[in-house]
PDB file of C-alpha atoms in Angstrom:
ATOM      1  CA  MET A   1    -153.909 232.192  63.003  1.00 50.00           C
ATOM      2  CA  THR A   2    -154.132 228.521  62.120  1.00 58.00           C
ATOM      3  CA  PRO A   3    -152.735 226.312  64.930  1.00 60.00           C
ATOM      4  CA  ILE A   4    -149.878 223.975  64.039  1.00 71.00           C
ATOM      5  CA  GLU A   5    -151.021 220.378  63.995  1.00 80.00           C
ATOM      6  CA  LYS A   6    -149.210 217.171  64.834  1.00 85.00           C
ATOM      7  CA  ASN A   7    -149.474 215.846  61.324  1.00 89.00           C
ATOM      8  CA  ILE A   8    -146.217 213.887  61.001  1.00 91.00           C
ATOM      9  CA  ILE A   9    -146.715 210.143  61.484  1.00 92.00           C
ATOM     10  CA  VAL A  10    -144.066 208.458  63.667  1.00 90.00           C
ATOM     11  CA  VAL A  11    -143.079 204.778  63.262  1.00 88.00           C
ATOM     12  CA  ASP A  12    -140.084 202.630  64.185  1.00 84.00           C
ATOM     13  CA  GLU A  13    -138.051 200.059  62.248  1.00 80.00           C
ATOM     14  CA  GLN A  14    -140.488 197.304  63.279  1.00 79.00           C
ATOM     15  CA  GLY A  15    -143.468 199.186  61.856  1.00 80.00           C
ATOM     16  CA  ASN A  16    -144.931 200.185  65.239  1.00 83.00           C
ATOM     17  CA  GLU A  17    -146.777 203.502  65.071  1.00 86.00           C
ATOM     18  CA  TYR A  18    -146.595 206.160  67.799  1.00 86.00           C
ATOM     19  CA  GLU A  19    -148.220 209.482  68.556  1.00 85.00           C
ATOM     20  CA  ALA A  20    -147.905 211.963  65.702  1.00 88.00           C
ATOM     21  CA  THR A  21    -145.531 214.873  66.134  1.00 88.00           C
ATOM     22  CA  TYR A  22    -145.100 218.429  64.866  1.00 87.00           C
ATOM     23  CA  PRO A  23    -143.308 219.084  61.539  1.00 88.00           C
ATOM     24  CA  LYS A  24    -140.621 221.163  63.257  1.00 86.00           C
ATOM     25  CA  ARG A  25    -139.998 218.441  65.821  1.00 86.00           C
ATOM     26  CA  ALA A  26    -139.772 215.821  63.065  1.00 86.00           C
ATOM     27  CA  LYS A  27    -137.204 217.876  61.154  1.00 87.00           C
ATOM     28  CA  GLY A  28    -135.174 218.253  64.353  1.00 83.00           C
ATOM     29  CA  LEU A  29    -135.125 214.495  64.905  1.00 83.00           C
ATOM     30  CA  VAL A  30    -134.013 213.885  61.324  1.00 84.00           C
ATOM     31  CA  LYS A  31    -131.348 216.583  61.525  1.00 82.00           C
ATOM     32  CA  ASN A  32    -129.896 215.004  64.695  1.00 77.00           C
ATOM     33  CA  GLY A  33    -129.826 211.544  63.155  1.00 77.00           C
ATOM     34  CA  ARG A  34    -132.540 210.132  65.415  1.00 80.00           C
ATOM     35  CA  ALA A  35    -134.979 209.518  62.586  1.00 85.00           C
ATOM     36  CA  ARG A  36    -135.377 209.663  58.818  1.00 87.00           C
ATOM     37  CA  PHE A  37    -138.194 210.666  56.497  1.00 89.00           C
ATOM     38  CA  ILE A  38    -139.740 207.673  54.722  1.00 90.00           C
ATOM     39  CA  ALA A  39    -142.605 209.713  53.278  1.00 87.00           C
ATOM     40  CA  GLU A  40    -143.582 213.362  53.065  1.00 87.00           C
ATOM     41  CA  ASN A  41    -145.575 213.121  56.301  1.00 90.00           C
ATOM     42  CA  LYS A  42    -143.919 210.122  57.982  1.00 91.00           C
ATOM     43  CA  ILE A  43    -140.634 209.555  59.836  1.00 90.00           C
ATOM     44  CA  CYS A  44    -138.991 206.348  61.040  1.00 88.00           C
ATOM     45  CA  LEU A  45    -137.220 206.422  64.415  1.00 86.00           C
ATOM     46  CA  ALA A  46    -133.680 205.068  64.693  1.00 78.00           C
ATOM     47  CA  CYS A  47    -134.481 203.836  68.220  1.00 66.00           C
ATOM     48  CA  PRO A  48    -137.955 202.982  69.595  1.00 56.00           C
ATOM     49  CA  PRO A  49    -139.346 204.923  72.588  1.00 55.00           C
ATOM     50  CA  LYS A  50    -139.028 203.756  76.182  1.00 49.00           C
ATOM     51  CA  SER A  51    -142.154 201.653  76.002  1.00 45.00           C
ATOM     52  CA  GLU A  52    -140.201 199.206  73.848  1.00 44.00           C
ATOM     53  CA  THR A  53    -137.137 199.054  76.094  1.00 44.00           C
ATOM     54  CA  GLU A  54    -138.285 195.997  78.058  1.00 44.00           C
ATOM     55  CA  ASP A  55    -138.979 194.128  74.832  1.00 46.00           C
ATOM     56  CA  ASN A  56    -135.508 195.014  73.622  1.00 48.00           C
ATOM     57  CA  LYS A  57    -134.016 193.753  76.888  1.00 46.00           C
ATOM     58  CA  MET A  58    -135.773 190.421  76.520  1.00 45.00           C
ATOM     59  CA  SER A  59    -134.702 190.165  72.888  1.00 48.00           C
ATOM     60  CA  ASP A  60    -131.078 190.906  73.788  1.00 48.00           C
ATOM     61  CA  ASN A  61    -131.087 188.359  76.607  1.00 48.00           C
ATOM     62  CA  ILE A  62    -132.529 185.701  74.305  1.00 42.00           C
ATOM     63  CA  SER A  63    -129.912 186.607  71.711  1.00 48.00           C
ATOM     64  CA  VAL A  64    -126.971 186.255  74.098  1.00 45.00           C
ATOM     65  CA  ASN A  65    -128.282 182.933  75.413  1.00 48.00           C
ATOM     66  CA  GLU A  66    -128.561 181.598  71.870  1.00 48.00           C
ATOM     67  CA  ASN A  67    -125.056 182.806  71.070  1.00 49.00           C
ATOM     68  CA  ILE A  68    -123.577 181.212  74.188  1.00 45.00           C
ATOM     69  CA  GLU A  69    -125.367 177.937  73.484  1.00 47.00           C
ATOM     70  CA  SER A  70    -124.030 178.049  69.930  1.00 50.00           C
ATOM     71  CA  VAL A  71    -120.457 178.515  71.169  1.00 46.00           C
ATOM     72  CA  GLU A  72    -120.779 175.840  73.844  1.00 47.00           C
ATOM     73  CA  ALA A  73    -122.097 173.440  71.220  1.00 48.00           C
ATOM     74  CA  THR A  74    -118.645 173.593  69.615  1.00 48.00           C
ATOM     75  CA  ALA A  75    -116.935 172.505  72.848  1.00 48.00           C
ATOM     76  CA  PRO A  76    -114.408 169.720  72.275  1.00 50.00           C
ATOM     77  CA  ASP A  77    -115.665 166.201  72.939  1.00 50.00           C
ATOM     78  CA  THR A  78    -113.072 164.292  74.937  1.00 43.00           C
ATOM     79  CA  ALA A  79    -113.848 161.217  72.841  1.00 40.00           C
ATOM     80  CA  GLU A  80    -113.293 163.113  69.590  1.00 55.00           C
ATOM     81  CA  LYS A  81    -109.843 162.886  68.051  1.00 67.00           C
ATOM     82  CA  LEU A  82    -108.842 166.241  66.622  1.00 71.00           C
ATOM     83  CA  SER A  83    -105.806 166.879  64.469  1.00 74.00           C
ATOM     84  CA  ALA A  84    -103.571 169.906  64.932  1.00 70.00           C
ATOM     85  CA  LYS A  85    -105.222 171.502  61.903  1.00 74.00           C
ATOM     86  CA  ASP A  86    -108.720 170.868  63.325  1.00 78.00           C
ATOM     87  CA  ILE A  87    -107.790 172.593  66.561  1.00 75.00           C
ATOM     88  CA  PHE A  88    -106.055 175.439  64.737  1.00 75.00           C
ATOM     89  CA  ASP A  89    -109.155 175.978  62.580  1.00 79.00           C
ATOM     90  CA  ARG A  90    -111.328 176.152  65.688  1.00 80.00           C
ATOM     91  CA  ILE A  91    -108.930 178.601  67.321  1.00 78.00           C
ATOM     92  CA  SER A  92    -109.072 180.771  64.183  1.00 77.00           C
ATOM     93  CA  GLU A  93    -112.882 180.620  64.171  1.00 79.00           C
ATOM     94  CA  LEU A  94    -113.078 181.650  67.835  1.00 75.00           C
ATOM     95  CA  GLN A  95    -110.684 184.537  67.207  1.00 74.00           C
ATOM     96  CA  ARG A  96    -112.924 185.652  64.337  1.00 75.00           C
ATOM     97  CA  GLN A  97    -116.005 185.474  66.566  1.00 75.00           C
ATOM     98  CA  ILE A  98    -114.273 187.490  69.299  1.00 72.00           C
ATOM     99  CA  THR A  99    -113.354 190.169  66.748  1.00 72.00           C
ATOM    100  CA  GLU A 100    -116.903 190.263  65.360  1.00 72.00           C
ATOM    101  CA  ASN A 101    -118.335 190.391  68.879  1.00 67.00           C
ATOM    102  CA  SER A 102    -116.268 193.504  69.636  1.00 68.00           C
ATOM    103  CA  TYR A 103    -117.184 195.096  66.292  1.00 64.00           C
ATOM    104  CA  TYR A 104    -120.921 194.518  66.627  1.00 66.00           C
ATOM    105  CA  SER A 105    -120.977 195.638  70.261  1.00 64.00           C
ATOM    106  CA  LEU A 106    -119.366 198.951  69.298  1.00 63.00           C
ATOM    107  CA  HIS A 107    -121.704 199.265  66.304  1.00 63.00           C
ATOM    108  CA  ARG A 108    -124.763 198.593  68.458  1.00 64.00           C
ATOM    109  CA  LEU A 109    -123.630 201.041  71.143  1.00 62.00           C
ATOM    110  CA  GLY A 110    -123.004 203.652  68.458  1.00 62.00           C
ATOM    111  CA  ASP A 111    -126.572 203.288  67.209  1.00 62.00           C
ATOM    112  CA  THR A 112    -127.888 203.547  70.760  1.00 59.00           C
ATOM    113  CA  PHE A 113    -125.890 206.672  71.573  1.00 57.00           C
ATOM    114  CA  SER A 114    -127.075 208.348  68.363  1.00 58.00           C
ATOM    115  CA  SER A 115    -130.676 207.626  69.376  1.00 57.00           C
ATOM    116  CA  ILE A 116    -130.437 208.416  73.072  1.00 57.00           C
ATOM    117  CA  TYR A 117    -133.730 210.346  73.050  1.00 55.00           C
ATOM    118  CA  ASP A 118    -137.169 209.265  71.934  1.00 54.00           C
ATOM    119  CA  HIS A 119    -139.363 211.391  69.656  1.00 53.00           C
ATOM    120  CA  ASN A 120    -140.632 213.342  72.685  1.00 56.00           C
ATOM    121  CA  GLY A 121    -137.115 214.286  73.757  1.00 53.00           C
ATOM    122  CA  VAL A 122    -137.017 211.866  76.708  1.00 51.00           C
ATOM    123  CA  SER A 123    -133.797 209.982  77.421  1.00 55.00           C
ATOM    124  CA  VAL A 124    -134.437 206.252  77.089  1.00 53.00           C
ATOM    125  CA  ALA A 125    -131.107 204.675  76.199  1.00 56.00           C
ATOM    126  CA  SER A 126    -129.343 204.398  79.579  1.00 61.00           C
ATOM    127  CA  GLU A 127    -130.926 201.061  80.482  1.00 65.00           C
ATOM    128  CA  GLU A 128    -130.522 199.710  76.972  1.00 66.00           C
ATOM    129  CA  ILE A 129    -126.817 200.625  76.946  1.00 66.00           C
ATOM    130  CA  GLU A 130    -126.326 198.641  80.162  1.00 71.00           C
ATOM    131  CA  VAL A 131    -128.127 195.632  78.671  1.00 71.00           C
ATOM    132  CA  ILE A 132    -126.065 195.753  75.459  1.00 68.00           C
ATOM    133  CA  CYS A 133    -122.792 195.934  77.406  1.00 73.00           C
ATOM    134  CA  GLN A 134    -123.769 192.937  79.533  1.00 75.00           C
ATOM    135  CA  VAL A 135    -124.835 190.907  76.493  1.00 73.00           C
ATOM    136  CA  PHE A 136    -121.536 191.302  74.672  1.00 73.00           C
ATOM    137  CA  LYS A 137    -119.499 190.967  77.878  1.00 76.00           C
ATOM    138  CA  GLU A 138    -121.014 187.548  78.629  1.00 79.00           C
ATOM    139  CA  ARG A 139    -120.558 186.392  75.049  1.00 76.00           C
ATOM    140  CA  GLU A 140    -116.901 187.425  75.023  1.00 76.00           C
ATOM    141  CA  LYS A 141    -116.276 185.592  78.326  1.00 79.00           C
ATOM    142  CA  THR A 142    -117.705 182.410  76.819  1.00 78.00           C
ATOM    143  CA  LEU A 143    -115.628 182.766  73.653  1.00 76.00           C
ATOM    144  CA  MET A 144    -112.449 183.385  75.660  1.00 79.00           C
ATOM    145  CA  LYS A 145    -113.053 180.257  77.768  1.00 80.00           C
ATOM    146  CA  MET A 146    -113.452 178.173  74.624  1.00 78.00           C
ATOM    147  CA  LEU A 147    -110.326 179.724  73.112  1.00 76.00           C
ATOM    148  CA  ASP A 148    -108.321 178.844  76.228  1.00 78.00           C
ATOM    149  CA  ILE A 149    -109.503 175.208  76.058  1.00 79.00           C
ATOM    150  CA  TYR A 150    -108.490 174.800  72.413  1.00 75.00           C
ATOM    151  CA  GLU A 151    -105.132 176.520  72.934  1.00 74.00           C
ATOM    152  CA  ARG A 152    -104.309 174.098  75.752  1.00 76.00           C
ATOM    153  CA  MET A 153    -105.423 171.164  73.589  1.00 75.00           C
ATOM    154  CA  TYR A 154    -103.165 172.351  70.782  1.00 71.00           C
ATOM    155  CA  GLU A 155    -100.232 172.759  73.143  1.00 71.00           C
ATOM    156  CA  ASP A 156    -100.719 169.230  74.517  1.00 70.00           C
ATOM    157  CA  LEU A 157    -100.987 167.781  71.015  1.00 68.00           C
ATOM    158  CA  CYS A 158     -97.848 169.525  69.811  1.00 63.00           C
ATOM    159  CA  SER A 159     -95.701 168.670  72.830  1.00 60.00           C
ATOM    160  CA  GLY A 160     -94.529 165.403  71.197  1.00 53.00           C
ATOM    161  CA  ASN A 161     -92.645 167.028  68.312  1.00 61.00           C
ATOM    162  CA  ARG A 162     -92.477 170.764  68.811  1.00 65.00           C
ATOM    163  CA  GLU A 163     -90.334 171.504  65.770  1.00 68.00           C
ATOM    164  CA  ILE A 164     -92.689 169.894  63.247  1.00 70.00           C
ATOM    165  CA  LYS A 165     -95.802 171.213  64.943  1.00 68.00           C
ATOM    166  CA  SER A 166     -94.372 174.729  65.231  1.00 73.00           C
ATOM    167  CA  ILE A 167     -93.607 174.803  61.511  1.00 75.00           C
ATOM    168  CA  GLU A 168     -97.068 173.421  60.750  1.00 76.00           C
ATOM    169  CA  LEU A 169     -98.644 176.133  62.885  1.00 77.00           C
ATOM    170  CA  ILE A 170     -96.607 178.841  61.150  1.00 81.00           C
ATOM    171  CA  LYS A 171     -97.673 177.544  57.718  1.00 82.00           C
ATOM    172  CA  LEU A 172    -101.314 177.532  58.769  1.00 81.00           C
ATOM    173  CA  SER A 173    -100.936 181.031  60.187  1.00 80.00           C
ATOM    174  CA  VAL A 174     -99.397 182.318  56.954  1.00 82.00           C
ATOM    175  CA  ALA A 175    -102.139 180.663  54.888  1.00 84.00           C
ATOM    176  CA  ALA A 176    -104.815 182.281  57.060  1.00 81.00           C
ATOM    177  CA  GLU A 177    -103.129 185.677  56.745  1.00 82.00           C
ATOM    178  CA  LEU A 178    -102.931 185.336  52.956  1.00 83.00           C
ATOM    179  CA  GLU A 179    -106.626 184.503  52.819  1.00 82.00           C
ATOM    180  CA  LEU A 180    -107.492 187.611  54.836  1.00 82.00           C
ATOM    181  CA  ILE A 181    -105.345 189.748  52.535  1.00 82.00           C
ATOM    182  CA  GLU A 182    -107.026 188.239  49.468  1.00 81.00           C
ATOM    183  CA  ILE A 183    -110.546 189.160  50.619  1.00 79.00           C
ATOM    184  CA  SER A 184    -109.550 192.584  51.932  1.00 75.00           C
ATOM    185  CA  GLY A 185    -110.447 195.796  50.172  1.00 76.00           C
ATOM    186  CA  LEU A 186    -106.830 196.722  49.479  1.00 78.00           C
ATOM    187  CA  SER A 187    -105.654 197.736  46.044  1.00 81.00           C
ATOM    188  CA  LYS A 188    -103.797 195.200  43.872  1.00 82.00           C
ATOM    189  CA  ASP A 189    -100.380 196.740  44.623  1.00 83.00           C
ATOM    190  CA  ARG A 190    -101.054 196.859  48.364  1.00 83.00           C
ATOM    191  CA  LYS A 191    -102.239 193.248  48.325  1.00 84.00           C
ATOM    192  CA  THR A 192     -99.066 192.132  46.533  1.00 86.00           C
ATOM    193  CA  MET A 193     -96.896 193.976  49.045  1.00 86.00           C
ATOM    194  CA  LYS A 194     -98.776 192.522  52.039  1.00 85.00           C
ATOM    195  CA  ILE A 195     -98.626 188.998  50.576  1.00 86.00           C
ATOM    196  CA  ASN A 196     -94.852 189.209  50.082  1.00 86.00           C
ATOM    197  CA  GLU A 197     -94.427 190.543  53.616  1.00 86.00           C
ATOM    198  CA  ALA A 198     -96.512 187.700  55.072  1.00 84.00           C
ATOM    199  CA  ILE A 199     -94.561 185.012  53.166  1.00 87.00           C
ATOM    200  CA  ASP A 200     -91.175 186.513  54.107  1.00 85.00           C
ATOM    201  CA  LYS A 201     -92.227 186.743  57.737  1.00 85.00           C
ATOM    202  CA  GLY A 202     -93.388 183.116  57.705  1.00 82.00           C
ATOM    203  CA  ARG A 203     -90.130 181.880  56.175  1.00 83.00           C
ATOM    204  CA  THR A 204     -88.111 183.816  58.753  1.00 83.00           C
ATOM    205  CA  ARG A 205     -90.120 182.331  61.607  1.00 82.00           C
ATOM    206  CA  MET A 206     -89.730 178.778  60.253  1.00 78.00           C
ATOM    207  CA  THR A 207     -85.976 179.274  59.793  1.00 79.00           C
ATOM    208  CA  ASP A 208     -85.704 180.408  63.409  1.00 79.00           C
ATOM    209  CA  VAL A 209     -87.574 177.296  64.560  1.00 73.00           C
ATOM    210  CA  ILE A 210     -85.166 174.997  62.692  1.00 70.00           C
ATOM    211  CA  LEU A 211     -82.033 176.846  63.829  1.00 72.00           C
ATOM    212  CA  HIS A 212     -83.048 176.954  67.485  1.00 70.00           C
ATOM    213  CA  SER A 213     -84.299 173.365  67.654  1.00 61.00           C
ATOM    214  CA  ARG A 214     -81.048 171.789  66.404  1.00 54.00           C
ATOM    215  CA  ASP A 215     -77.935 171.079  68.427  1.00 46.00           C
ATOM    216  CA  ALA A 216     -75.608 174.033  67.964  1.00 40.00           C
ATOM    217  CA  SER A 217     -72.701 171.637  67.465  1.00 39.00           C
ATOM    218  CA  ARG A 218     -74.281 170.158  64.318  1.00 46.00           C
ATOM    219  CA  PRO A 219     -74.476 172.364  61.204  1.00 47.00           C
ATOM    220  CA  VAL A 220     -77.909 172.826  59.754  1.00 43.00           C
ATOM    221  CA  LYS A 221     -78.248 171.068  56.409  1.00 47.00           C
ATOM    222  CA  LEU A 222     -79.012 173.188  53.377  1.00 44.00           C
ATOM    223  CA  GLU A 223     -82.070 171.080  52.497  1.00 48.00           C
ATOM    224  CA  GLU A 224     -83.565 171.815  55.934  1.00 45.00           C
ATOM    225  CA  VAL A 225     -83.524 175.533  55.279  1.00 42.00           C
ATOM    226  CA  SER A 226     -84.712 174.979  51.709  1.00 45.00           C
ATOM    227  CA  GLU A 227     -87.758 173.177  53.096  1.00 46.00           C
ATOM    228  CA  VAL A 228     -88.725 176.420  54.810  1.00 42.00           C
ATOM    229  CA  SER A 229     -89.132 178.134  51.442  1.00 43.00           C
ATOM    230  CA  LYS A 230     -92.116 175.890  50.739  1.00 47.00           C
ATOM    231  CA  ALA A 231     -94.452 178.320  52.462  1.00 43.00           C
ATOM    232  CA  PRO A 232     -97.958 178.490  50.973  1.00 45.00           C
ATOM    233  CA  GLU A 233     -97.970 180.642  47.881  1.00 45.00           C
ATOM    234  CA  PRO A 234    -100.847 183.060  47.332  1.00 41.00           C
ATOM    235  CA  GLU A 235    -103.480 182.491  44.714  1.00 44.00           C
ATOM    236  CA  VAL A 236    -103.407 184.648  41.608  1.00 42.00           C
ATOM    237  CA  ILE A 237    -105.020 187.937  42.486  1.00 43.00           C
ATOM    238  CA  LYS A 238    -107.671 189.169  40.156  1.00 46.00           C
ATOM    239  CA  ASP A 239    -107.481 192.852  39.419  1.00 47.00           C
ATOM    240  CA  THR A 240    -110.750 194.184  40.834  1.00 46.00           C
ATOM    241  CA  ASP A 241    -109.743 197.818  40.517  1.00 47.00           C
ATOM    242  CA  GLN A 242    -110.785 198.027  36.900  1.00 43.00           C
TER     243      GLN A 242
END
């Protein structure tokens, strides 16, 4: 009887080559989502073996430091004069980064959980999972600190004329929401519905600001409410469904 040989070459995403494995073992790894065939006699691991864990740790730590430095580089300069729109844009950008940070952390953890064993069946992901969690935790803390700073700056800037600034903020918020709807993967009909909802919601919020900021003894002028209807209109949506 001919002995079964380890004739399946094993590599990782970085091109590092490891000890060959048996065909049956290779098929098992592929079936469980821990590897994929890239040639008839070669598989590529979804997660490198334990010997690479320390390198991954160092890479993750470098990555989080770079990210934190990048965020801190956007810190407001006390000598810099920022408009309400500038601050709002920075708040929006930080909110986007926080959302992406959460998304990528879950995505990365998902990949790690799916590759919790190396090609020899040894669990190697526990330490890496801890590192990944710490990386994204520290980044989110930094982003939240920056967000708090800009929110306080915006509040201080708007304290002089809250009615005008509140309406300006609502308009900017509606415009940002319309932009997100425009680039979403929704169908044309769904986009139209969401756009109308966003505009109606914005107009209602601006009307409330005007009504509640005026003396109740003085009637609100018709032109004041009409001004609210000047919410940002959406761009013409191209039908991408065809």
